[in-house]
mmCIF file of C-alpha atoms in Angstrom:
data_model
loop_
_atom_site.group_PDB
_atom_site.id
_atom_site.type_symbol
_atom_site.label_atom_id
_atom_site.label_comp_id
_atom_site.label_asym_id
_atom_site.label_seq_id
_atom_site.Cartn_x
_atom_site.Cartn_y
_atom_site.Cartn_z
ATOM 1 C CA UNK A 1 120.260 20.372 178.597
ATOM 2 C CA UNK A 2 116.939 21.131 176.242
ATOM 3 C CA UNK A 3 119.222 24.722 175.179
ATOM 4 C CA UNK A 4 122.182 22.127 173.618
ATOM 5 C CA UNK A 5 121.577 21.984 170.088
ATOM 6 C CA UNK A 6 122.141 18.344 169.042
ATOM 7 C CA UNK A 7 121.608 16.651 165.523
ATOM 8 C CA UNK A 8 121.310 13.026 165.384
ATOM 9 C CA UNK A 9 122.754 11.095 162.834
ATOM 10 C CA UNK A 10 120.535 10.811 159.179
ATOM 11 C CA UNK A 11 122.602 8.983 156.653
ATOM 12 C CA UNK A 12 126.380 9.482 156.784
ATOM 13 C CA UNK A 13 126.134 13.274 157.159
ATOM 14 C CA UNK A 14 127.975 13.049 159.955
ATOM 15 C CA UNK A 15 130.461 16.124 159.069
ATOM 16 C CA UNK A 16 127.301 18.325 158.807
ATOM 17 C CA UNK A 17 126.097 17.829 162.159
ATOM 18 C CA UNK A 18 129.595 18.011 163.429
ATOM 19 C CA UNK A 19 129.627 21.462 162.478
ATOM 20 C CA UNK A 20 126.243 22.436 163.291
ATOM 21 C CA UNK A 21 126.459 21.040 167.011
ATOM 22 C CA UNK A 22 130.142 22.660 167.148
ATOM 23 C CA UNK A 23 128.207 26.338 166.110
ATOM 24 C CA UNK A 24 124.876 25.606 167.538
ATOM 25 C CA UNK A 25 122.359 26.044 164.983
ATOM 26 C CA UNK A 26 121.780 24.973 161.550
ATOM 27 C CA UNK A 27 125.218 26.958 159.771
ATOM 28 C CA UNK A 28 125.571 24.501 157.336
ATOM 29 C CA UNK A 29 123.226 22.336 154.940
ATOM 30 C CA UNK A 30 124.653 19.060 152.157
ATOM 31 C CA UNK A 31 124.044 21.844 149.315
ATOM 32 C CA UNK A 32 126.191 23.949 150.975
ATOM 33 C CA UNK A 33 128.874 21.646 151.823
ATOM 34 C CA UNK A 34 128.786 20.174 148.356
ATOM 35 C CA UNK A 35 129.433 23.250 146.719
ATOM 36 C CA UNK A 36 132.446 23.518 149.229
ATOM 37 C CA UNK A 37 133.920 20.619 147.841
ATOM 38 C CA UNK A 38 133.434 21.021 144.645
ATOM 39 C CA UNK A 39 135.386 24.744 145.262
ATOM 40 C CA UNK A 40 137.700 22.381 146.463
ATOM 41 C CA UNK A 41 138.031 19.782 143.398
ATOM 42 C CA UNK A 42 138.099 22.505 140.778
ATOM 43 C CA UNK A 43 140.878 24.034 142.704
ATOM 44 C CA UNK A 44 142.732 20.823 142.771
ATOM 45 C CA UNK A 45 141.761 20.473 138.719
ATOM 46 C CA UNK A 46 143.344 23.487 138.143
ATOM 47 C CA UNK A 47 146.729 22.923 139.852
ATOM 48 C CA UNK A 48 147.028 19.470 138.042
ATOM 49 C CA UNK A 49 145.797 21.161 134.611
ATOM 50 C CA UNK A 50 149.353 23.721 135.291
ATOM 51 C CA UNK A 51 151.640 20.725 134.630
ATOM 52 C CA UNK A 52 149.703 19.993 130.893
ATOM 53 C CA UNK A 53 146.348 19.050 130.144
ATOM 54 C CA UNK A 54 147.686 16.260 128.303
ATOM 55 C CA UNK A 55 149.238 14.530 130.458
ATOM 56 C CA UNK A 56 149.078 11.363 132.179
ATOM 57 C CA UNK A 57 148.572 12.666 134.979
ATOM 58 C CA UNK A 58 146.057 14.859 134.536
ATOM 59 C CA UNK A 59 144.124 12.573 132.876
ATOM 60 C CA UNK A 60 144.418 10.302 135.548
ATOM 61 C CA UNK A 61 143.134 12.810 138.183
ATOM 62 C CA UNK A 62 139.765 13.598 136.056
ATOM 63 C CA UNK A 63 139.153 10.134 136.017
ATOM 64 C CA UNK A 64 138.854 9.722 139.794
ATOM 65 C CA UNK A 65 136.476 10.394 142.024
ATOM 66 C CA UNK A 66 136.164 12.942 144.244
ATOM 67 C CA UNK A 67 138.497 13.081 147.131
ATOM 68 C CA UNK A 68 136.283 16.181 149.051
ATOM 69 C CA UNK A 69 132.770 14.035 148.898
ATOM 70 C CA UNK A 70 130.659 11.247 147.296
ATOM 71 C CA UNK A 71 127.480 10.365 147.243
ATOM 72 C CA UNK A 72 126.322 9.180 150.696
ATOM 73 C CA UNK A 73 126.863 12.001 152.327
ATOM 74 C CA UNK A 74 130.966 12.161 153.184
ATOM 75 C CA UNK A 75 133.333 15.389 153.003
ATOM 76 C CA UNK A 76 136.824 15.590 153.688
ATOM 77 C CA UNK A 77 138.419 17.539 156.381
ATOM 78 C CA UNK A 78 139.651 20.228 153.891
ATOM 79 C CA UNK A 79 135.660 20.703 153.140
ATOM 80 C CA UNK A 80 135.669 21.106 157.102
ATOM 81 C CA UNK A 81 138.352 23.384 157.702
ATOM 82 C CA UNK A 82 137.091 25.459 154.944
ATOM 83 C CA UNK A 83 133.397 25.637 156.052
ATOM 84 C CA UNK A 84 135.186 26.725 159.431
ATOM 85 C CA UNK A 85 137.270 29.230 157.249
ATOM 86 C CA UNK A 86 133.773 30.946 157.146
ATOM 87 C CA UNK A 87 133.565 32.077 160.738
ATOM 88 C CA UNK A 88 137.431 32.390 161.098
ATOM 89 C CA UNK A 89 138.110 29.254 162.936
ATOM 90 C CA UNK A 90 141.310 27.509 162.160
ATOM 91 C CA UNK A 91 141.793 23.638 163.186
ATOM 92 C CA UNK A 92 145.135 22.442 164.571
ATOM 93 C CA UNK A 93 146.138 18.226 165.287
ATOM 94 C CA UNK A 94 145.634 17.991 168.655
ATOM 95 C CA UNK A 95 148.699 14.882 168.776
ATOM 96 C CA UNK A 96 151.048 17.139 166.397
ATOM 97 C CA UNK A 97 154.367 17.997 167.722
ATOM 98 C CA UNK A 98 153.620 21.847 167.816
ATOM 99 C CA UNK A 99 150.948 21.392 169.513
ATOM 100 C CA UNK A 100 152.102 19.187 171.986
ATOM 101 C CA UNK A 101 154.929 21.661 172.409
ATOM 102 C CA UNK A 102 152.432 24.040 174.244
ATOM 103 C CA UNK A 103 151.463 21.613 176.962
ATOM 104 C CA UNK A 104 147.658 23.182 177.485
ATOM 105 C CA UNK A 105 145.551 21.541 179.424
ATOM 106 C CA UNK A 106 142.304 20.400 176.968
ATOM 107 C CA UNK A 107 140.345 22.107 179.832
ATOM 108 C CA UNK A 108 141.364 25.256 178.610
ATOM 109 C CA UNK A 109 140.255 24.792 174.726
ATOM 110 C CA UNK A 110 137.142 25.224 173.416
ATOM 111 C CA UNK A 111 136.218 22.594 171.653
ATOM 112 C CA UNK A 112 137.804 19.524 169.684
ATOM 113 C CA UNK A 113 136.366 17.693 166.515
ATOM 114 C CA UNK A 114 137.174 14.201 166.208
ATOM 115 C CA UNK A 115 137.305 11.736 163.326
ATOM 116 C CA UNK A 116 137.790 7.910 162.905
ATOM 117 C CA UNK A 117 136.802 6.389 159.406
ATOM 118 C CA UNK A 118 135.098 9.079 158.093
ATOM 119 C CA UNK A 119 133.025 9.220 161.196
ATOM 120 C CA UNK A 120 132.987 13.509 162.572
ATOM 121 C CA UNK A 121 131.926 14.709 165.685
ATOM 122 C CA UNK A 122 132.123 17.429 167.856
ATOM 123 C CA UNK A 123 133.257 17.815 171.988
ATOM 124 C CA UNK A 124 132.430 21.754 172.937
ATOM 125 C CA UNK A 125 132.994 22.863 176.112
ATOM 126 C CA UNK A 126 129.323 24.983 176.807
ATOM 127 C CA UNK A 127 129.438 27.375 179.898
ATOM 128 C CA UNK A 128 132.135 26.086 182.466
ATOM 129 C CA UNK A 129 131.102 22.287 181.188
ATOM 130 C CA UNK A 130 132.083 20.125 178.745
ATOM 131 C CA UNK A 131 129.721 18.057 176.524
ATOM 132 C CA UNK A 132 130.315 15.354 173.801
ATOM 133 C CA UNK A 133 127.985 16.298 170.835
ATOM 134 C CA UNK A 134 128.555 12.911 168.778
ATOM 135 C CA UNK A 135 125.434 12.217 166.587
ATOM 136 C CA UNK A 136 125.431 8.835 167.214
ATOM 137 C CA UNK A 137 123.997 9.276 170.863
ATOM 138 C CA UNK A 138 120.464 10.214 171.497
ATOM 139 C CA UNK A 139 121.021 12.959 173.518
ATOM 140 C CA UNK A 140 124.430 15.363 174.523
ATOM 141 C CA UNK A 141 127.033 13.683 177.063
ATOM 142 C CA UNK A 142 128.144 15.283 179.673
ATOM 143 C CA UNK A 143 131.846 15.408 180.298
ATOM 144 C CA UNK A 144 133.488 16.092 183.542
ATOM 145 C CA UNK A 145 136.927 18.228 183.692
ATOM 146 C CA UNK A 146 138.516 15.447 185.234
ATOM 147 C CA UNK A 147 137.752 12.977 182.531
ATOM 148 C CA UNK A 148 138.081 14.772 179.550
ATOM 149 C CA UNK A 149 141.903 14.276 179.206
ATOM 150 C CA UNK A 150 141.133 10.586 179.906
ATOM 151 C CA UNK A 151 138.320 10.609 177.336
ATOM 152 C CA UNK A 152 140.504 12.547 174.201
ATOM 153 C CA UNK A 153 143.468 9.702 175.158
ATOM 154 C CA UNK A 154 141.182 7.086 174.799
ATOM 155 C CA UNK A 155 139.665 8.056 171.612
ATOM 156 C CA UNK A 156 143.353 8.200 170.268
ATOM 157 C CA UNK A 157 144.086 4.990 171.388
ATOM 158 C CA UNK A 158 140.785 3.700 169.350
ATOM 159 C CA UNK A 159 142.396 5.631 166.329
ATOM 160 C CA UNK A 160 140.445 8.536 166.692
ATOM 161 C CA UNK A 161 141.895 11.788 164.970
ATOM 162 C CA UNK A 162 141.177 15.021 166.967
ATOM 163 C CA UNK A 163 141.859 18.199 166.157
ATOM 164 C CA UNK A 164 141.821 21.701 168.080
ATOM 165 C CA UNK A 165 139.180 24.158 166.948
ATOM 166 C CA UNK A 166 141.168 27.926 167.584
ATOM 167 C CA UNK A 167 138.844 31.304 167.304
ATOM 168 C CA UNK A 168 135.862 32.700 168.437
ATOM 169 C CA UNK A 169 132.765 30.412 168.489
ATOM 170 C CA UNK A 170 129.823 32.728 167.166
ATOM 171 C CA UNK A 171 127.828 33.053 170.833
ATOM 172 C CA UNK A 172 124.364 30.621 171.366
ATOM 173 C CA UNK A 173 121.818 30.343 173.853
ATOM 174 C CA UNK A 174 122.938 27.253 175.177
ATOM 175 C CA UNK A 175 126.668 28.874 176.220
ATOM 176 C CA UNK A 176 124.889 31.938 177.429
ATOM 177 C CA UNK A 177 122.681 29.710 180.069
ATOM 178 C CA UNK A 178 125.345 27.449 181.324
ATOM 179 C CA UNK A 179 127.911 30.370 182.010
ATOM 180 C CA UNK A 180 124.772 30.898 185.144
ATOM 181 C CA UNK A 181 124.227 27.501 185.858
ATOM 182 C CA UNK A 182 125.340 24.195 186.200
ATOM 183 C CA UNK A 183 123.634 20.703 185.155
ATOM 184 C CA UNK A 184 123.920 17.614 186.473
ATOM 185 C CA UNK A 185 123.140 14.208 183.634
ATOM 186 C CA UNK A 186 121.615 11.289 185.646
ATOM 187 C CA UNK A 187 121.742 8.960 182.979
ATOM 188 C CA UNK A 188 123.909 9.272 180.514
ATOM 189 C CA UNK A 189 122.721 8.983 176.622
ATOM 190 C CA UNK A 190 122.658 5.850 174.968
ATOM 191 C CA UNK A 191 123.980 5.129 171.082
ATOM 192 C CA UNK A 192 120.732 5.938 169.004
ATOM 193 C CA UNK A 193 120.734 2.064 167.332
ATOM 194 C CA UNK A 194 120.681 1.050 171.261
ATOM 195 C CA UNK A 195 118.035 3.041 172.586
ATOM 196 C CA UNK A 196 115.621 1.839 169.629
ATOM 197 C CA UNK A 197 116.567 -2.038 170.141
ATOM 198 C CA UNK A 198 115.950 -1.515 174.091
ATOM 199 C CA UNK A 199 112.895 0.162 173.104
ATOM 200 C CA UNK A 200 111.726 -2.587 170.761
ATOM 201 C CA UNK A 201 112.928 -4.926 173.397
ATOM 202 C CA UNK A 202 110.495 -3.093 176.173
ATOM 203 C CA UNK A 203 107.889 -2.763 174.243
ATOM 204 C CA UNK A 204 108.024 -6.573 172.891
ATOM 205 C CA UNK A 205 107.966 -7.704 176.388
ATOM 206 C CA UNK A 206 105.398 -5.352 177.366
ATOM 207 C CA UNK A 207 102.561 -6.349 174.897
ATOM 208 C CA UNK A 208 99.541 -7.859 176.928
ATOM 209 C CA UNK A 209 98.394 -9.799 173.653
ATOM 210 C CA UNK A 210 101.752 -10.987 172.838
ATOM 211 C CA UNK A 211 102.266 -11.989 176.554
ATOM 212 C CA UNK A 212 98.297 -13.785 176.832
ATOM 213 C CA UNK A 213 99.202 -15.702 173.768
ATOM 214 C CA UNK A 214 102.271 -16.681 175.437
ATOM 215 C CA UNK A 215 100.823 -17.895 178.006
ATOM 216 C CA UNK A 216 98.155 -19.236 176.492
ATOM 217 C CA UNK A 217 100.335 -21.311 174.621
ATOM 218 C CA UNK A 218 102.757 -22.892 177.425
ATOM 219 C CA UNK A 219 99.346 -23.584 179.270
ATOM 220 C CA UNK A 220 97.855 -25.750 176.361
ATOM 221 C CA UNK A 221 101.097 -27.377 176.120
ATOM 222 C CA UNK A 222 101.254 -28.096 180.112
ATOM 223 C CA UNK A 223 97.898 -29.637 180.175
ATOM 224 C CA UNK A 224 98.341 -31.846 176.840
ATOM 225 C CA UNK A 225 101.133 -33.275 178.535
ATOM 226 C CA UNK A 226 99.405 -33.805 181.509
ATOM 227 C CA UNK A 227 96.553 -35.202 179.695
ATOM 228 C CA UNK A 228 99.085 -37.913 177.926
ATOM 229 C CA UNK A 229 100.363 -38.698 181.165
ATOM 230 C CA UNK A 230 96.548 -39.604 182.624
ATOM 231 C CA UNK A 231 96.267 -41.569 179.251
ATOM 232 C CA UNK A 232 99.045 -43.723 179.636
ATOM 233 C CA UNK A 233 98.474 -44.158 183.337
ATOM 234 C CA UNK A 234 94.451 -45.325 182.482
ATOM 235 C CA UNK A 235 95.791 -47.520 179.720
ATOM 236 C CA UNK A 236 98.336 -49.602 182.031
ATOM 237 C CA UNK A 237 95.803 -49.717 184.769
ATOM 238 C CA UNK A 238 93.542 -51.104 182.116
ATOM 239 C CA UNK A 239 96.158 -53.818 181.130
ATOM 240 C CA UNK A 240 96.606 -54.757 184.859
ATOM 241 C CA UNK A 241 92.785 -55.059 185.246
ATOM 242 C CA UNK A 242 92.356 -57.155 182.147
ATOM 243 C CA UNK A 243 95.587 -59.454 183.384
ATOM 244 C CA UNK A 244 94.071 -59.894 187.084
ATOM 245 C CA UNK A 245 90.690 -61.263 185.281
ATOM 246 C CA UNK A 246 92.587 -63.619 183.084
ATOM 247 C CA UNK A 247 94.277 -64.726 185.884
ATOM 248 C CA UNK A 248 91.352 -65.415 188.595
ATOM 249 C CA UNK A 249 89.425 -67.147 185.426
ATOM 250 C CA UNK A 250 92.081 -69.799 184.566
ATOM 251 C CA UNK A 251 92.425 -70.316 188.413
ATOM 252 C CA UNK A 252 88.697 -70.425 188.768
ATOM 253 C CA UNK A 253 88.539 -72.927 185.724
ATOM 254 C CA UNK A 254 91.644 -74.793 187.080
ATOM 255 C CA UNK A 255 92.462 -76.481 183.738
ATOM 256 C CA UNK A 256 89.154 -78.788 183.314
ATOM 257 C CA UNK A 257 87.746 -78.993 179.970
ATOM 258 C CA UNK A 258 85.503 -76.198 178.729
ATOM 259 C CA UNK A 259 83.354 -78.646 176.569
ATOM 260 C CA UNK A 260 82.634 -80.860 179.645
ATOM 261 C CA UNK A 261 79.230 -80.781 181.223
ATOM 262 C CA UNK A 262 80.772 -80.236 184.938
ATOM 263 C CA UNK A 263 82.843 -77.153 183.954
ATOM 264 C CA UNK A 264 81.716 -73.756 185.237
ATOM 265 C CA UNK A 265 79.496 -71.443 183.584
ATOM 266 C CA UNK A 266 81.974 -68.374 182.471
ATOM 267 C CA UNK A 267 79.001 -65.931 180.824
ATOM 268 C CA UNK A 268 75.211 -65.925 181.130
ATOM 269 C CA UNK A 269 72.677 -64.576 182.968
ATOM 270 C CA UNK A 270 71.998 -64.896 186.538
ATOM 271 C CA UNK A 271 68.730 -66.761 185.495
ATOM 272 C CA UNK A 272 70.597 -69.387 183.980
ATOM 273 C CA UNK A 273 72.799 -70.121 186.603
ATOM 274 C CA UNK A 274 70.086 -70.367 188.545
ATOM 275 C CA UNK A 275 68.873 -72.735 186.381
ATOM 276 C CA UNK A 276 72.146 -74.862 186.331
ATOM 277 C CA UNK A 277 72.143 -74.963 190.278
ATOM 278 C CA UNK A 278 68.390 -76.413 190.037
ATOM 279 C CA UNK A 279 69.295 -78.729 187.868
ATOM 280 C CA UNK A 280 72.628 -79.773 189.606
ATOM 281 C CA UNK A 281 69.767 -80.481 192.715
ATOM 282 C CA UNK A 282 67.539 -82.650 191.048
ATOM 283 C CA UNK A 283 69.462 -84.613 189.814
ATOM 284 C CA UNK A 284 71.361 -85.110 193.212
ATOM 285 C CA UNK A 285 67.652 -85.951 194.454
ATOM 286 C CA UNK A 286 67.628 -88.664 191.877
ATOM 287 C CA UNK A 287 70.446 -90.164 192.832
ATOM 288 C CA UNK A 288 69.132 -90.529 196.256
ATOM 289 C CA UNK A 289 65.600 -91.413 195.468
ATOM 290 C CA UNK A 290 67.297 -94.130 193.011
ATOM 291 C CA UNK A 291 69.345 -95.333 195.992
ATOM 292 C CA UNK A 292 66.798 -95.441 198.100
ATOM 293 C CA UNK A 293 64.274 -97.551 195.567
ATOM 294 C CA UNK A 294 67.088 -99.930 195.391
ATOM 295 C CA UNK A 295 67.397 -100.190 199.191
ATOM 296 C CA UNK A 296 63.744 -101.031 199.258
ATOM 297 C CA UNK A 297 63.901 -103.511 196.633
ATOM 298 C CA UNK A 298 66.750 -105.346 198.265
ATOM 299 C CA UNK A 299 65.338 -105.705 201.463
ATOM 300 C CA UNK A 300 61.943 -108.437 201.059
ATOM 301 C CA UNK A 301 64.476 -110.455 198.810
ATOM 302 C CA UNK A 302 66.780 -110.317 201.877
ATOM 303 C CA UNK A 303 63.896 -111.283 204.335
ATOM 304 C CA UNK A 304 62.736 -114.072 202.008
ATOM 305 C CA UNK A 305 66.221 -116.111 201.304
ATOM 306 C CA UNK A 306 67.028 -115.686 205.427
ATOM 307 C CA UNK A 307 63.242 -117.384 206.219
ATOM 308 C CA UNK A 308 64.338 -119.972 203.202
ATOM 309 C CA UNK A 309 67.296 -120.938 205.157
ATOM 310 C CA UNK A 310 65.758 -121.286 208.515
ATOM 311 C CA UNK A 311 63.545 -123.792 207.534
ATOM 312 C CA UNK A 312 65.503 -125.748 205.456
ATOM 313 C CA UNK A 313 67.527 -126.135 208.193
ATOM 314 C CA UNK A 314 65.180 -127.450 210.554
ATOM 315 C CA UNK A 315 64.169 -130.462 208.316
ATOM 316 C CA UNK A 316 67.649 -132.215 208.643
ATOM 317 C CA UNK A 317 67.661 -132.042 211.776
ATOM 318 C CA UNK A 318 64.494 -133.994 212.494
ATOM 319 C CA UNK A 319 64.814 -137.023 209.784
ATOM 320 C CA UNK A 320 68.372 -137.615 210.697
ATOM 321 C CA UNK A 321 69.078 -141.665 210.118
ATOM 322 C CA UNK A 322 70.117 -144.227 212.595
ATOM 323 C CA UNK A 323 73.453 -144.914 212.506
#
C-alpha cells in the first residue's frame, strides 16, 4: 500500500489530485491546469467572436465568468479530458447508451473518474486489484472485484457522474509491485475530517491533566455536598437538643412562679445551690426548735391550771352546808 501514490485533499483542488492519483505521480500542478483552461476560454472567445464582436451575445459571454475554472481551485471536465489529451487518454460516460451497448464488465477497465458537485476522484484498478483513490480519505481503499459493480451503482444512485478512462496508463511503481503480489486492507481508511475529529476526540480523553482536573472537580463537588448534608443533619440535631431542654425545664419548673422564693434555682453555681439547700435546713431546724420552745412553754402552764383545779375542788367538798 506505501507504493500507491495518494494526494489528500488541500483546498478544492480536487481535479488535480484526481489526475495525479489516476497517473501516479505529480503530472499535473494548478499553474498548469489553469493555463489549460484558459486554452480552453480563449477557444470558446473565439468561436463566439465568429458570429460579431458586437453583438449581444458576445458581449454577454465576456462578461461571465469562467466556465473551465475560478478561483478556489475548480476546473471543468473539458480542462480534464484535455489534460488527459496529453497522454492520449480519452474519457467515455460510463451510463451513456454506447457504452452500455458493450456490456463490459467494470472489472475489465482500467480505471473510472467520478464526479458529483464539482467533487473529482479517481478508482484505478493497480495490479490485479482495484483501489478507490478519492482525496477525501486518509489513505487508498481497497476495492474487491465483487463489489466494484456494486460500488460504481451506488455512486450513481448518489448522483455521482463516472466516466471510463480508455488508453494506456503511463506505467508506475505501484502497478509494477501489485502485478507480483497481493494486499490485504485491515481497516479500511477513514474520511480525512473524521480521522482528525476521532483523533482530537482520543487525544481529549486521553489528557492526564485534563482528566485529574476532572476528577478533581466531581470530587470537590461530592464532598461539598456531603459536607451540606452533615450541616443540616448537626443543625436539626441541634434544634432537637435545644427543644428536649426546653421541655424537661418547663416540666421541671411545673408552672410555679419564677419570682417566688420556693421556685427552683435554673442557673448558678454548684456553690450556691449548696448554699440554698443549707439554708432550706436551717430554717427547717427553726421551725422545729420554735415548736419545740412552744411545747416547753405550754407545759408548766398546763401543770399549774390542773393543780389549780384539784384543790379548788377539794374545798367544796368539805364546807358543804346542812340542809
Amino acid at each position: 500500500m506505501e507504493s500507491i501514490f495518494h494526494e489528500k485533499q488541500e483546498g478544492s483542488l480536487c481535479a488535480q489530485h484526481c489526475l495525479n492519483n489516476l497517473l501516479q505521480g505529480e503530472y499535473f500542478s494548478p499553474v498548469e491546469l489553469s493555463s489549460i483552461a484558459q486554452q480552453l476560454d480563449e477557444e470558446e472567445r473565439m468561436r463566439m467572436a465568429e458570429g460579431g464582436v458586437q453583438t449581444e451575445e458576445y458581449r454577454t459571454f465576456l462578461q461571465q465568468p469562467s466556465g473551465n475554472m475560478d478561483d478556489s481551485g475548480f476546473f471543468s471536465i473539458q480542462v480534464i479530458s484535455n489534460a488527459l489529451g496529453v497522454w492520449g487518454l480519452e474519457i467515455v460516460l460510463f451510463n451513456s447508451r454506447e457504452y452500455q451497448q458493450l456490456r463490459i464488465d467494470p472489472i475489465h477497465e482500467k480505471a473510472f473518474i467520478c464526479n458529483y458537485k464539482e467533487h473529482w476522484f479517481t478508482v484505478r484498478k493497480l495490479g490485479q486489484q482495484w483501489f478507490n483513490l478519492n482525496s477525501l480519505l486518509t489513505g487508498p481503499e481497497l476495492i474487491s472485484d465483487t463489489y466494484l459493480a456494486l460500488f460504481l451503482a451506488q455512486l450513481q444512485q448518489e448522483g455521482y457522474s463516472i466516466f471510463v478512462i480508455r488508453g494506456n496508463l503511463p506505467d508506475c511503481e505501484a502497478d509494477q509491485i501489485l502485478r507480483i503480489m497481493r494486499v490485504e486492507q485491515q481497516q479500511r481508511p477513514k474520511l480525512i475530517g473524521e480521522d482528525e475529529a476521532q483523533r482530537m476526540s482520543v487525544q481529549h480523553a486521553s489528557d492526564p491533566g485534563h482528566t485529574a482536573d476532572e476528577a478533581l472537580l466531581d470530587e470537590d463537588e461530592e464532598e461539598l455536598r456531603k459536607a451540606l448534608a452533615l450541616s443540616r443533619q448537626d443543625m436539626e440535631v441541634e434544634d432537637e437538643e435545644a427543644d428536649l431542654r426546653r421541655a424537661i425545664q418547663l416540666s421541671m419548673q411545673g408552672g410555679s412562679d419564677p419570682r417566688s422564693p420556693s421556685a427552683p434555682v435554673t442557673a448558678g453555681s454548684s456553690q450556691e445551690s449548696g448554699s440554698s439547700e443549707k439554708e432550706t435546713l436551717t430554717a427547717e431546724e427553726l421551725r422545729r426548735r420554735r415548736q419545740a420552745y412552744f411545747d416547753r412553754q405550754q407545759a408548766p402552764s398546763a401543770a399549774q391550771d390542773r393543780s389549780s383545779a384539784g384543790k379548788s375542788g377539794g374545798k367544796d367538798s368539805g364546807t358543804k352546808p346542812n340542809q
